[in-house]
Amino acid sequence: MIPAAFEYHRPKDIEAALGLLQTHGDEARVLAGGHSLIPMMKLRMAAIEHLIDLRDIAHLRDIRIEGTNIHIGAMVTQAELIGHDGLARVAPILREAALQIADPQVRYMGTVGGNVANGDPGNDMPGLMQALDAVFTLAGPDGDREVAARDFYEAAYMTAREDDEILTAIRFQVSAGGYAYEKQKRKIGDYATAAAAVVITRDGDKVASASIAMTNLSDTPVWSESAAAALIGTRCDADAIKTATDAALADIDPNEDNRGPVEFKRHVAGIIISRAIARAWSRA
Ligand code: FAD
């Protein structure tokens, strides 16, 4: 289908983009890669009168690695994440997760900022960013503020971002540990039936720290504090993985849809979470 008519804006800086958002209010929306928003407009599930394209705002494409501090601009595409050797070295889970998003065509256009700002429970980056304990920078009329990824998601398509704010960057710290992003999907290019991001550090033969988050198993991504607590101090053996997986499953609330009934999703989630923990530990 063809979307309803809209006016297209292409500001050169963030101030101009924020000004357009203020001027047009509810009738405006920012456009990043367009691979979630344009399909919604074509299906007439979203009618936007003013599209504010962020692609000419150069600093939104920055990637900076300063020691253990990572900064990723909102308009960095998933393909750029995958192709960035510095990021692959310090935070290889980004490449592992991004490679499981859709297909190369979508990844050439889809941005990290669009993926995390969208609020779709099926998006893979929000859970990943919760596992990494990332912080999102939001620019608004009163300046910048920061919101932790773990506090950002309120319900499906509802986030802590106000309508007059633009997500400009994501930052997080890397740790020398193991990681895994595991995803089960029906076919290439599909959203997750269940996915899990796990980051683990070790102290000798024991788990020193753990972070576990899940995708498409509730209305929001789910970061499971109790699953992580169940692993810390253990040798990450089969019993510990089973206890942590059970704790993670207690935190999710999947819906029945065309990817399967609730019981099936819980079953798949259990396998995905266990595999992600075991693989992260094997790399820690
Ligand atoms: P857009 O579509 O441009 O924007 C999405 C929403 O976020 C809009 O509401 C927009 O206003 C808002 N937004 C965008 N950027 C900002 C910003 N900087 N600040 C504030 N608001 C902003 N995604 C996955 O994670 N996993 C998948 O498996 C997957 N499969 C897909 C398969 C297909 C066939 C397609 C078409 C898409 C798929 N996607 C998947 C979605 C894809 O990754 C999108 O690109 C992504 O969800 C949104 O990023 P975008 O840059 O395209 O954002």
PDB file of C-alpha atoms and ligand atoms in Angstrom, residues 29-39 54 74 78 100-103 106 109-111 113-115 117-118 122-125 161 165-167 183 189-192, ligand 1:
ATOM      1  CA  ARG A  29       7.717  11.842  13.927  1.00  0.00           C
ATOM      2  CA  VAL A  30      11.443  11.413  13.412  1.00  0.00           C
ATOM      3  CA  LEU A  31      12.600   9.059  10.677  1.00  0.00           C
ATOM      4  CA  ALA A  32      15.761   6.978  11.069  1.00  0.00           C
ATOM      5  CA  GLY A  33      16.146   3.925   8.781  1.00  0.00           C
ATOM      6  CA  GLY A  34      12.407   3.785   8.163  1.00  0.00           C
ATOM      7  CA  HIS A  35      12.259  -0.009   8.377  1.00  0.00           C
ATOM      8  CA  SER A  36       9.713  -0.029  11.185  1.00  0.00           C
ATOM      9  CA  LEU A  37       8.007   3.323  10.606  1.00  0.00           C
ATOM     10  CA  ILE A  38       7.484   3.241   6.820  1.00  0.00           C
ATOM     11  CA  PRO A  39       5.814  -0.218   6.850  1.00  0.00           C
ATOM     12  CA  LEU A  54      17.721  12.490  10.918  1.00  0.00           C
ATOM     13  CA  ALA A  74      21.620   6.785  17.227  1.00  0.00           C
ATOM     14  CA  GLN A  78      23.053  -2.326  12.106  1.00  0.00           C
ATOM     15  CA  GLN A 100      20.556 -12.063  13.709  1.00  0.00           C
ATOM     16  CA  ILE A 101      18.358  -9.061  12.849  1.00  0.00           C
ATOM     17  CA  ALA A 102      16.330  -9.472   9.672  1.00  0.00           C
ATOM     18  CA  ASP A 103      18.487  -9.645   6.524  1.00  0.00           C
ATOM     19  CA  VAL A 106      17.096  -4.263   6.464  1.00  0.00           C
ATOM     20  CA  MET A 109      18.993   0.893   6.607  1.00  0.00           C
ATOM     21  CA  GLY A 110      17.858   0.021  10.150  1.00  0.00           C
ATOM     22  CA  THR A 111      19.603   2.030  12.879  1.00  0.00           C
ATOM     23  CA  GLY A 113      18.608   4.300  17.663  1.00  0.00           C
ATOM     24  CA  GLY A 114      15.482   3.375  15.713  1.00  0.00           C
ATOM     25  CA  ASN A 115      15.650  -0.163  17.008  1.00  0.00           C
ATOM     26  CA  ALA A 117      13.475   3.874  20.423  1.00  0.00           C
ATOM     27  CA  ASN A 118      10.756   2.002  18.581  1.00  0.00           C
ATOM     28  CA  GLY A 122      10.280  -7.918  18.942  1.00  0.00           C
ATOM     29  CA  ASN A 123      13.261  -5.618  18.424  1.00  0.00           C
ATOM     30  CA  ASP A 124      16.518  -7.292  19.403  1.00  0.00           C
ATOM     31  CA  MET A 125      18.600  -4.289  20.510  1.00  0.00           C
ATOM     32  CA  ARG A 161      11.062   9.110  25.763  1.00  0.00           C
ATOM     33  CA  GLU A 165      12.692  14.229  22.589  1.00  0.00           C
ATOM     34  CA  ILE A 166      15.145  12.585  20.195  1.00  0.00           C
ATOM     35  CA  LEU A 167      17.383   9.714  21.184  1.00  0.00           C
ATOM     36  CA  LYS A 183      17.710 -16.206  19.061  1.00  0.00           C
ATOM     37  CA  GLY A 189      14.300 -12.275   8.393  1.00  0.00           C
ATOM     38  CA  ASP A 190      11.791 -13.029  11.139  1.00  0.00           C
ATOM     39  CA  TYR A 191      11.531 -11.464  14.566  1.00  0.00           C
ATOM     40  CA  ALA A 192      12.385 -13.667  17.560  1.00  0.00           C
TER      41      ALA A 192
HETATM   42  P1  FAD B   1      12.480   3.847  11.955  1.00  0.00           P
HETATM   43  O1  FAD B   1      11.632   2.843  11.303  1.00  0.00           O
HETATM   44  O2  FAD B   1      12.884   5.028  11.152  1.00  0.00           O
HETATM   45  O3  FAD B   1      11.785   4.381  13.293  1.00  0.00           O
HETATM   46  C1  FAD B   1      11.141   3.489  14.189  1.00  0.00           C
HETATM   47  C2  FAD B   1      10.474   4.309  15.299  1.00  0.00           C
HETATM   48  O4  FAD B   1      11.443   4.860  16.165  1.00  0.00           O
HETATM   49  C3  FAD B   1       9.657   5.498  14.783  1.00  0.00           C
HETATM   50  O5  FAD B   1       8.562   5.678  15.643  1.00  0.00           O
HETATM   51  C4  FAD B   1      10.614   6.666  14.888  1.00  0.00           C
HETATM   52  O6  FAD B   1       9.946   7.905  15.020  1.00  0.00           O
HETATM   53  C5  FAD B   1      11.379   6.289  16.142  1.00  0.00           C
HETATM   54  N1  FAD B   1      12.776   6.735  16.115  1.00  0.00           N
HETATM   55  C6  FAD B   1      13.730   6.347  15.241  1.00  0.00           C
HETATM   56  N2  FAD B   1      14.903   6.906  15.552  1.00  0.00           N
HETATM   57  C7  FAD B   1      14.666   7.690  16.631  1.00  0.00           C
HETATM   58  C8  FAD B   1      15.507   8.529  17.426  1.00  0.00           C
HETATM   59  N3  FAD B   1      16.796   8.658  17.168  1.00  0.00           N
HETATM   60  N4  FAD B   1      14.931   9.183  18.449  1.00  0.00           N
HETATM   61  C9  FAD B   1      13.607   9.036  18.722  1.00  0.00           C
HETATM   62  N5  FAD B   1      12.787   8.240  18.024  1.00  0.00           N
HETATM   63  C10 FAD B   1      13.311   7.581  16.993  1.00  0.00           C
HETATM   64  N6  FAD B   1      14.255  -5.674  14.058  1.00  0.00           N
HETATM   65  C11 FAD B   1      14.811  -6.494  14.972  1.00  0.00           C
HETATM   66  O7  FAD B   1      15.258  -6.022  16.001  1.00  0.00           O
HETATM   67  N7  FAD B   1      14.844  -7.831  14.777  1.00  0.00           N
HETATM   68  C12 FAD B   1      14.395  -8.424  13.647  1.00  0.00           C
HETATM   69  O8  FAD B   1      14.494  -9.638  13.510  1.00  0.00           O
HETATM   70  C13 FAD B   1      13.812  -7.581  12.651  1.00  0.00           C
HETATM   71  N8  FAD B   1      13.303  -8.091  11.511  1.00  0.00           N
HETATM   72  C14 FAD B   1      12.800  -7.237  10.564  1.00  0.00           C
HETATM   73  C15 FAD B   1      12.351  -7.772   9.360  1.00  0.00           C
HETATM   74  C16 FAD B   1      11.858  -6.938   8.375  1.00  0.00           C
HETATM   75  C17 FAD B   1      11.379  -7.532   7.083  1.00  0.00           C
HETATM   76  C18 FAD B   1      11.811  -5.525   8.590  1.00  0.00           C
HETATM   77  C19 FAD B   1      11.289  -4.598   7.528  1.00  0.00           C
HETATM   78  C20 FAD B   1      12.255  -4.997   9.784  1.00  0.00           C
HETATM   79  C21 FAD B   1      12.763  -5.840  10.770  1.00  0.00           C
HETATM   80  N9  FAD B   1      13.247  -5.338  11.970  1.00  0.00           N
HETATM   81  C22 FAD B   1      13.775  -6.180  12.917  1.00  0.00           C
HETATM   82  C23 FAD B   1      13.151  -3.905  12.302  1.00  0.00           C
HETATM   83  C24 FAD B   1      14.405  -3.168  11.848  1.00  0.00           C
HETATM   84  O9  FAD B   1      15.526  -3.578  12.618  1.00  0.00           O
HETATM   85  C25 FAD B   1      14.178  -1.662  12.006  1.00  0.00           C
HETATM   86  O10 FAD B   1      15.083  -1.048  11.200  1.00  0.00           O
HETATM   87  C26 FAD B   1      14.233  -1.120  13.411  1.00  0.00           C
HETATM   88  O11 FAD B   1      13.275  -1.685  14.245  1.00  0.00           O
HETATM   89  C27 FAD B   1      13.917   0.380  13.450  1.00  0.00           C
HETATM   90  O12 FAD B   1      15.002   1.091  13.080  1.00  0.00           O
HETATM   91  P2  FAD B   1      14.881   2.195  11.976  1.00  0.00           P
HETATM   92  O13 FAD B   1      16.182   2.908  11.979  1.00  0.00           O
HETATM   93  O14 FAD B   1      14.449   1.595  10.705  1.00  0.00           O
HETATM   94  O15 FAD B   1      13.759   3.167  12.586  1.00  0.00           O
END
